[in-house]
Amino acid sequence: MKLQRGKAVTVDIYNQLTEETTLHWHGLEVPGEVDGGPQGIIPPGGKRSVTLNVDQPAATCWFHPHQHGKTGRQVAMGLAGLVVIEDDEILKLMLPKQWGIDDVPVIVQDKKFSATGRLIINWM
């Protein structure tokens, strides 16, 4: 997800899981009511809309669930992603700017697989 400083964005979050979840905006400067902590439960089949007023310097943040007792498993199954915030200052720097060509964001995770290639969730 790519955001611009000074611009608000409304994100509709649809829970298509068979269990409750939340969505926490890790690193974003947002008010508690949209932060997606354990109190912001989205039931199975439910929807939550949050408006993010982006007013912070350029940063690479991420979103992930914060469902009590289920965070690690939901992240391991893929419920996480990047939130890249750009501002005028970062765009002035001599950094790669061709998204997906010379500017390729990467998330590194540690996962364990069985001999048959199945993801092992509770390996810690």
Tab-separated table of N, CA and C in Angstrom:
chain	number	residue	atom	x	y	z
A	1	MET	N	0.844	-1.146	0.000
A	1	MET	CA	0.000	0.000	0.000
A	1	MET	C	0.903	1.226	0.000
A	2	LYS	N	0.655	2.156	-0.889
A	2	LYS	CA	1.468	3.362	-0.985
A	2	LYS	C	0.600	4.571	-0.645
A	3	LEU	N	1.067	5.384	0.314
A	3	LEU	CA	0.326	6.556	0.771
A	3	LEU	C	1.169	7.809	0.591
A	4	GLN	N	0.495	8.940	0.507
A	4	GLN	CA	1.165	10.228	0.355
A	4	GLN	C	0.911	11.082	1.596
A	5	ARG	N	1.959	11.686	2.118
A	5	ARG	CA	1.803	12.587	3.259
A	5	ARG	C	0.861	13.724	2.873
A	6	GLY	N	-0.042	14.057	3.776
A	6	GLY	CA	-0.978	15.148	3.543
A	6	GLY	C	-2.276	14.721	2.875
A	7	LYS	N	-2.383	13.449	2.515
A	7	LYS	CA	-3.606	12.955	1.875
A	7	LYS	C	-4.248	11.891	2.757
A	8	ALA	N	-5.550	12.008	2.930
A	8	ALA	CA	-6.297	11.005	3.687
A	8	ALA	C	-6.698	9.870	2.757
A	9	VAL	N	-6.820	8.690	3.323
A	9	VAL	CA	-7.269	7.528	2.560
A	9	VAL	C	-8.223	6.725	3.447
A	10	THR	N	-9.296	6.248	2.844
A	10	THR	CA	-10.213	5.360	3.556
A	10	THR	C	-9.964	3.940	3.076
A	11	VAL	N	-9.738	3.054	4.025
A	11	VAL	CA	-9.454	1.654	3.725
A	11	VAL	C	-10.627	0.813	4.227
A	12	ASP	N	-11.210	0.032	3.329
A	12	ASP	CA	-12.264	-0.907	3.696
A	12	ASP	C	-11.624	-2.268	3.928
A	13	ILE	N	-11.791	-2.801	5.118
A	13	ILE	CA	-11.191	-4.075	5.493
A	13	ILE	C	-12.308	-5.110	5.587
A	14	TYR	N	-12.242	-6.117	4.747
A	14	TYR	CA	-13.227	-7.200	4.735
A	14	TYR	C	-12.589	-8.445	5.329
A	15	ASN	N	-13.195	-9.001	6.357
A	15	ASN	CA	-12.676	-10.220	6.967
A	15	ASN	C	-13.305	-11.426	6.279
A	16	GLN	N	-12.525	-12.087	5.432
A	16	GLN	CA	-12.994	-13.285	4.745
A	16	GLN	C	-12.473	-14.556	5.420
A	17	LEU	N	-11.964	-14.407	6.634
A	17	LEU	CA	-11.511	-15.562	7.407
A	17	LEU	C	-12.706	-16.221	8.095
A	18	THR	N	-12.482	-17.390	8.650
A	18	THR	CA	-13.523	-18.078	9.416
A	18	THR	C	-13.401	-17.768	10.901
A	19	GLU	N	-12.559	-16.800	11.245
A	19	GLU	CA	-12.361	-16.399	12.637
A	19	GLU	C	-12.211	-14.887	12.708
A	20	GLU	N	-12.319	-14.352	13.916
A	20	GLU	CA	-12.155	-12.914	14.110
A	20	GLU	C	-10.728	-12.494	13.784
A	21	THR	N	-10.589	-11.233	13.408
A	21	THR	CA	-9.265	-10.673	13.192
A	21	THR	C	-9.317	-9.177	13.477
A	22	THR	N	-8.178	-8.547	13.395
A	22	THR	CA	-8.044	-7.096	13.480
A	22	THR	C	-7.013	-6.699	12.433
A	23	LEU	N	-6.836	-5.417	12.233
A	23	LEU	CA	-5.767	-4.962	11.348
A	23	LEU	C	-5.103	-3.752	11.992
A	24	HIS	N	-3.855	-3.938	12.394
A	24	HIS	CA	-3.071	-2.916	13.093
A	24	HIS	C	-2.128	-2.240	12.108
A	25	TRP	N	-2.064	-0.924	12.177
A	25	TRP	CA	-1.226	-0.125	11.272
A	25	TRP	C	0.089	0.171	11.988
A	26	HIS	N	1.030	-0.760	11.923
A	26	HIS	CA	2.282	-0.703	12.678
A	26	HIS	C	3.196	0.398	12.132
A	27	GLY	N	3.444	1.398	12.963
A	27	GLY	CA	4.322	2.500	12.573
A	27	GLY	C	3.589	3.730	12.088
A	28	LEU	N	2.309	3.597	11.766
A	28	LEU	CA	1.547	4.763	11.334
A	28	LEU	C	1.105	5.566	12.549
A	29	GLU	N	1.160	6.878	12.417
A	29	GLU	CA	0.717	7.759	13.488
A	29	GLU	C	-0.779	8.003	13.301
A	30	VAL	N	-1.580	7.161	13.947
A	30	VAL	CA	-3.035	7.225	13.813
A	30	VAL	C	-3.669	7.218	15.199
A	31	PRO	N	-4.890	7.749	15.314
A	31	PRO	CA	-5.574	7.721	16.606
A	31	PRO	C	-5.919	6.295	17.034
A	32	GLY	N	-6.041	6.084	18.322
A	32	GLY	CA	-6.305	4.760	18.867
A	32	GLY	C	-7.528	4.075	18.300
A	33	GLU	N	-8.563	4.842	17.980
A	33	GLU	CA	-9.800	4.210	17.508
A	33	GLU	C	-9.668	3.561	16.133
A	34	VAL	N	-8.639	3.893	15.363
A	34	VAL	CA	-8.431	3.242	14.059
A	34	VAL	C	-7.147	2.412	14.031
A	35	ASP	N	-6.463	2.312	15.172
A	35	ASP	CA	-5.165	1.646	15.222
A	35	ASP	C	-5.238	0.136	15.036
A	36	GLY	N	-6.395	-0.469	15.246
A	36	GLY	CA	-6.535	-1.900	14.983
A	36	GLY	C	-5.948	-2.806	16.030
A	37	GLY	N	-5.943	-2.364	17.262
A	37	GLY	CA	-5.485	-3.225	18.340
A	37	GLY	C	-6.498	-4.327	18.612
A	38	PRO	N	-6.270	-5.121	19.658
A	38	PRO	CA	-7.162	-6.244	19.954
A	38	PRO	C	-8.617	-5.837	20.180
A	39	GLN	N	-8.853	-4.565	20.513
A	39	GLN	CA	-10.220	-4.101	20.742
A	39	GLN	C	-10.968	-3.831	19.437
A	40	GLY	N	-10.279	-3.761	18.307
A	40	GLY	CA	-10.903	-3.445	17.015
A	40	GLY	C	-11.281	-4.683	16.232
A	41	ILE	N	-11.993	-5.597	16.859
A	41	ILE	CA	-12.297	-6.902	16.253
A	41	ILE	C	-13.202	-6.758	15.031
A	42	ILE	N	-12.841	-7.506	13.985
A	42	ILE	CA	-13.667	-7.627	12.784
A	42	ILE	C	-14.137	-9.083	12.743
A	43	PRO	N	-15.444	-9.329	12.871
A	43	PRO	CA	-15.934	-10.713	12.895
A	43	PRO	C	-15.829	-11.369	11.521
A	44	PRO	N	-15.892	-12.692	11.466
A	44	PRO	CA	-15.891	-13.375	10.167
A	44	PRO	C	-17.017	-12.828	9.287
A	45	GLY	N	-16.697	-12.503	8.058
A	45	GLY	CA	-17.675	-11.932	7.138
A	45	GLY	C	-17.944	-10.461	7.372
A	46	GLY	N	-17.272	-9.869	8.362
A	46	GLY	CA	-17.502	-8.470	8.713
A	46	GLY	C	-16.630	-7.511	7.925
A	47	LYS	N	-16.929	-6.230	8.097
A	47	LYS	CA	-16.197	-5.169	7.403
A	47	LYS	C	-15.931	-4.046	8.394
A	48	ARG	N	-14.781	-3.423	8.246
A	48	ARG	CA	-14.446	-2.232	9.017
A	48	ARG	C	-13.816	-1.233	8.067
A	49	SER	N	-14.286	-0.004	8.113
A	49	SER	CA	-13.701	1.071	7.308
A	49	SER	C	-12.948	2.003	8.235
A	50	VAL	N	-11.715	2.327	7.863
A	50	VAL	CA	-10.924	3.276	8.643
A	50	VAL	C	-10.399	4.355	7.712
A	51	THR	N	-10.403	5.576	8.210
A	51	THR	CA	-9.822	6.681	7.461
A	51	THR	C	-8.491	7.033	8.105
A	52	LEU	N	-7.439	6.977	7.308
A	52	LEU	CA	-6.093	7.296	7.770
A	52	LEU	C	-5.729	8.678	7.253
A	53	ASN	N	-5.526	9.624	8.161
A	53	ASN	CA	-5.066	10.958	7.792
A	53	ASN	C	-3.547	10.944	7.883
A	54	VAL	N	-2.907	10.827	6.748
A	54	VAL	CA	-1.460	10.630	6.705
A	54	VAL	C	-0.758	11.973	6.874
A	55	ASP	N	-0.173	12.180	8.055
A	55	ASP	CA	0.539	13.423	8.334
A	55	ASP	C	1.822	13.097	9.092
A	56	GLN	N	2.664	12.304	8.446
A	56	GLN	CA	3.951	11.959	9.033
A	56	GLN	C	4.971	11.849	7.913
A	57	PRO	N	6.246	11.980	8.248
A	57	PRO	CA	7.284	11.908	7.216
A	57	PRO	C	7.311	10.549	6.525
A	58	ALA	N	8.012	10.503	5.420
A	58	ALA	CA	8.169	9.262	4.652
A	58	ALA	C	8.645	8.143	5.570
A	59	ALA	N	8.084	6.967	5.346
A	59	ALA	CA	8.432	5.816	6.175
A	59	ALA	C	7.974	4.543	5.481
A	60	THR	N	8.583	3.440	5.867
A	60	THR	CA	8.092	2.129	5.470
A	60	THR	C	7.541	1.478	6.728
A	61	CYS	N	6.248	1.255	6.734
A	61	CYS	CA	5.550	0.661	7.873
A	61	CYS	C	4.929	-0.651	7.407
A	62	TRP	N	4.127	-1.258	8.244
A	62	TRP	CA	3.439	-2.474	7.820
A	62	TRP	C	2.123	-2.615	8.554
A	63	PHE	N	1.244	-3.434	7.981
A	63	PHE	CA	-0.011	-3.756	8.656
A	63	PHE	C	-0.013	-5.246	8.963
A	64	HIS	N	-0.679	-5.594	10.050
A	64	HIS	CA	-0.776	-6.992	10.466
A	64	HIS	C	-1.928	-7.120	11.444
A	65	PRO	N	-2.418	-8.352	11.662
A	65	PRO	CA	-3.488	-8.539	12.631
A	65	PRO	C	-2.957	-8.373	14.049
A	66	HIS	N	-3.858	-8.096	14.957
A	66	HIS	CA	-3.501	-8.000	16.372
A	66	HIS	C	-4.545	-8.741	17.194
A	67	GLN	N	-5.033	-9.844	16.632
A	67	GLN	CA	-6.053	-10.646	17.305
A	67	GLN	C	-5.405	-11.467	18.405
A	68	HIS	N	-5.859	-11.295	19.632
A	68	HIS	CA	-5.265	-11.964	20.786
A	68	HIS	C	-5.189	-13.478	20.568
A	69	GLY	N	-3.980	-14.027	20.681
A	69	GLY	CA	-3.767	-15.458	20.560
A	69	GLY	C	-3.699	-15.980	19.134
A	70	LYS	N	-3.923	-15.117	18.146
A	70	LYS	CA	-3.958	-15.578	16.757
A	70	LYS	C	-3.044	-14.767	15.836
A	71	THR	N	-2.382	-13.763	16.374
A	71	THR	CA	-1.574	-12.871	15.541
A	71	THR	C	-0.518	-13.629	14.748
A	72	GLY	N	0.309	-14.421	15.427
A	72	GLY	CA	1.407	-15.125	14.759
A	72	GLY	C	0.931	-16.025	13.643
A	73	ARG	N	-0.129	-16.794	13.900
A	73	ARG	CA	-0.635	-17.709	12.885
A	73	ARG	C	-1.220	-16.945	11.708
A	74	GLN	N	-1.977	-15.871	11.979
A	74	GLN	CA	-2.568	-15.111	10.875
A	74	GLN	C	-1.491	-14.425	10.031
A	75	VAL	N	-0.430	-13.934	10.672
A	75	VAL	CA	0.682	-13.347	9.908
A	75	VAL	C	1.380	-14.433	9.090
A	76	ALA	N	1.644	-15.590	9.701
A	76	ALA	CA	2.313	-16.683	8.986
A	76	ALA	C	1.518	-17.124	7.769
A	77	MET	N	0.207	-17.013	7.846
A	77	MET	CA	-0.650	-17.408	6.729
A	77	MET	C	-0.778	-16.302	5.677
A	78	GLY	N	-0.153	-15.137	5.936
A	78	GLY	CA	-0.107	-14.108	4.896
A	78	GLY	C	-0.855	-12.827	5.170
A	79	LEU	N	-1.462	-12.684	6.349
A	79	LEU	CA	-2.219	-11.466	6.639
A	79	LEU	C	-1.278	-10.380	7.162
A	80	ALA	N	-0.510	-9.797	6.261
A	80	ALA	CA	0.429	-8.726	6.582
A	80	ALA	C	0.885	-8.102	5.272
A	81	GLY	N	1.325	-6.865	5.341
A	81	GLY	CA	1.829	-6.212	4.138
A	81	GLY	C	2.465	-4.874	4.455
A	82	LEU	N	3.073	-4.295	3.454
A	82	LEU	CA	3.775	-3.022	3.620
A	82	LEU	C	2.848	-1.828	3.437
A	83	VAL	N	3.186	-0.765	4.153
A	83	VAL	CA	2.565	0.542	3.962
A	83	VAL	C	3.722	1.513	3.749
A	84	VAL	N	3.865	2.013	2.541
A	84	VAL	CA	4.950	2.938	2.209
A	84	VAL	C	4.370	4.348	2.158
A	85	ILE	N	4.931	5.233	2.975
A	85	ILE	CA	4.500	6.630	2.990
A	85	ILE	C	5.552	7.456	2.274
A	86	GLU	N	5.114	8.246	1.307
A	86	GLU	CA	6.014	9.159	0.597
A	86	GLU	C	5.669	10.593	0.971
A	87	ASP	N	6.673	11.455	0.901
A	87	ASP	CA	6.452	12.891	1.082
A	87	ASP	C	7.337	13.638	0.093
A	88	ASP	N	7.231	14.953	0.061
A	88	ASP	CA	8.003	15.750	-0.896
A	88	ASP	C	9.504	15.600	-0.684
A	89	GLU	N	9.934	15.444	0.565
A	89	GLU	CA	11.365	15.348	0.865
A	89	GLU	C	11.968	14.061	0.310
A	90	ILE	N	11.284	12.940	0.487
A	90	ILE	CA	11.827	11.663	0.006
A	90	ILE	C	11.906	11.648	-1.513
A	91	LEU	N	10.968	12.328	-2.165
A	91	LEU	CA	10.964	12.346	-3.629
A	91	LEU	C	12.118	13.169	-4.199
A	92	LYS	N	12.718	14.063	-3.388
A	92	LYS	CA	13.857	14.876	-3.832
A	92	LYS	C	15.175	14.097	-3.776
A	93	LEU	N	15.212	13.017	-3.019
A	93	LEU	CA	16.450	12.260	-2.851
A	93	LEU	C	16.772	11.451	-4.100
A	94	MET	N	18.039	11.154	-4.268
A	94	MET	CA	18.491	10.379	-5.425
A	94	MET	C	18.345	8.880	-5.130
A	95	LEU	N	17.117	8.462	-4.884
A	95	LEU	CA	16.828	7.058	-4.609
A	95	LEU	C	16.047	6.465	-5.772
A	96	PRO	N	16.113	5.160	-5.959
A	96	PRO	CA	15.306	4.534	-7.013
A	96	PRO	C	13.829	4.868	-6.819
A	97	LYS	N	13.138	5.136	-7.923
A	97	LYS	CA	11.746	5.567	-7.822
A	97	LYS	C	10.794	4.792	-8.721
A	98	GLN	N	11.297	3.839	-9.488
A	98	GLN	CA	10.421	3.095	-10.391
A	98	GLN	C	9.872	1.884	-9.648
A	99	TRP	N	8.699	2.077	-9.065
A	99	TRP	CA	8.054	1.062	-8.237
A	99	TRP	C	7.982	-0.267	-8.980
A	100	GLY	N	8.559	-1.293	-8.390
A	100	GLY	CA	8.526	-2.617	-8.987
A	100	GLY	C	9.628	-2.872	-9.999
A	101	ILE	N	10.417	-1.858	-10.334
A	101	ILE	CA	11.508	-2.035	-11.298
A	101	ILE	C	12.850	-1.893	-10.580
A	102	ASP	N	13.134	-0.687	-10.070
A	102	ASP	CA	14.362	-0.519	-9.294
A	102	ASP	C	14.055	-0.173	-7.830
A	103	ASP	N	12.787	-0.069	-7.502
A	103	ASP	CA	12.327	0.146	-6.131
A	103	ASP	C	11.396	-1.020	-5.806
A	104	VAL	N	11.973	-2.054	-5.191
A	104	VAL	CA	11.225	-3.287	-4.950
A	104	VAL	C	11.155	-3.534	-3.441
A	105	PRO	N	10.026	-3.257	-2.820
A	105	PRO	CA	9.888	-3.525	-1.387
A	105	PRO	C	9.886	-5.027	-1.122
A	106	VAL	N	10.484	-5.422	-0.013
A	106	VAL	CA	10.596	-6.840	0.324
A	106	VAL	C	10.233	-7.028	1.797
A	107	ILE	N	9.477	-8.070	2.080
A	107	ILE	CA	9.207	-8.490	3.455
A	107	ILE	C	9.908	-9.827	3.652
A	108	VAL	N	10.707	-9.929	4.702
A	108	VAL	CA	11.411	-11.172	4.999
A	108	VAL	C	10.739	-11.814	6.212
A	109	GLN	N	10.355	-13.075	6.069
A	109	GLN	CA	9.747	-13.818	7.170
A	109	GLN	C	10.462	-15.151	7.339
A	110	ASP	N	10.445	-15.647	8.550
A	110	ASP	CA	11.013	-16.950	8.869
A	110	ASP	C	9.863	-17.948	8.944
A	111	LYS	N	9.882	-18.948	8.077
A	111	LYS	CA	8.816	-19.950	8.054
A	111	LYS	C	9.433	-21.341	8.011
A	112	LYS	N	8.683	-22.309	8.493
A	112	LYS	CA	9.143	-23.694	8.483
A	112	LYS	C	8.137	-24.528	7.696
A	113	PHE	N	8.665	-25.413	6.853
A	113	PHE	CA	7.829	-26.260	6.013
A	113	PHE	C	8.120	-27.728	6.301
A	114	SER	N	7.110	-28.566	6.129
A	114	SER	CA	7.278	-30.011	6.296
A	114	SER	C	8.015	-30.573	5.083
A	115	ALA	N	8.357	-31.850	5.141
A	115	ALA	CA	9.049	-32.508	4.027
A	115	ALA	C	8.203	-32.511	2.756
A	116	THR	N	6.888	-32.384	2.906
A	116	THR	CA	6.000	-32.363	1.734
A	116	THR	C	5.692	-30.946	1.265
A	117	GLY	N	6.310	-29.955	1.914
A	117	GLY	CA	6.134	-28.575	1.478
A	117	GLY	C	4.988	-27.831	2.133
A	118	ARG	N	4.351	-28.427	3.130
A	118	ARG	CA	3.254	-27.749	3.829
A	118	ARG	C	3.820	-26.812	4.892
A	119	LEU	N	3.186	-25.655	5.034
A	119	LEU	CA	3.594	-24.680	6.036
A	119	LEU	C	3.272	-25.211	7.428
A	120	ILE	N	4.282	-25.184	8.311
A	120	ILE	CA	4.084	-25.583	9.707
A	120	ILE	C	3.841	-24.307	10.494
A	121	ILE	N	2.655	-24.185	11.058
A	121	ILE	CA	2.266	-22.947	11.732
A	121	ILE	C	2.826	-22.860	13.146
A	122	ASN	N	2.640	-23.864	13.963
A	122	ASN	CA	3.020	-23.804	15.379
A	122	ASN	C	4.383	-24.446	15.612
A	123	TRP	N	5.414	-23.903	15.019
A	123	TRP	CA	6.740	-24.515	15.133
A	123	TRP	C	7.612	-23.860	16.188
A	124	MET	N	7.195	-22.743	16.756
A	124	MET	CA	8.019	-22.075	17.759
A	124	MET	C	7.793	-22.649	19.132
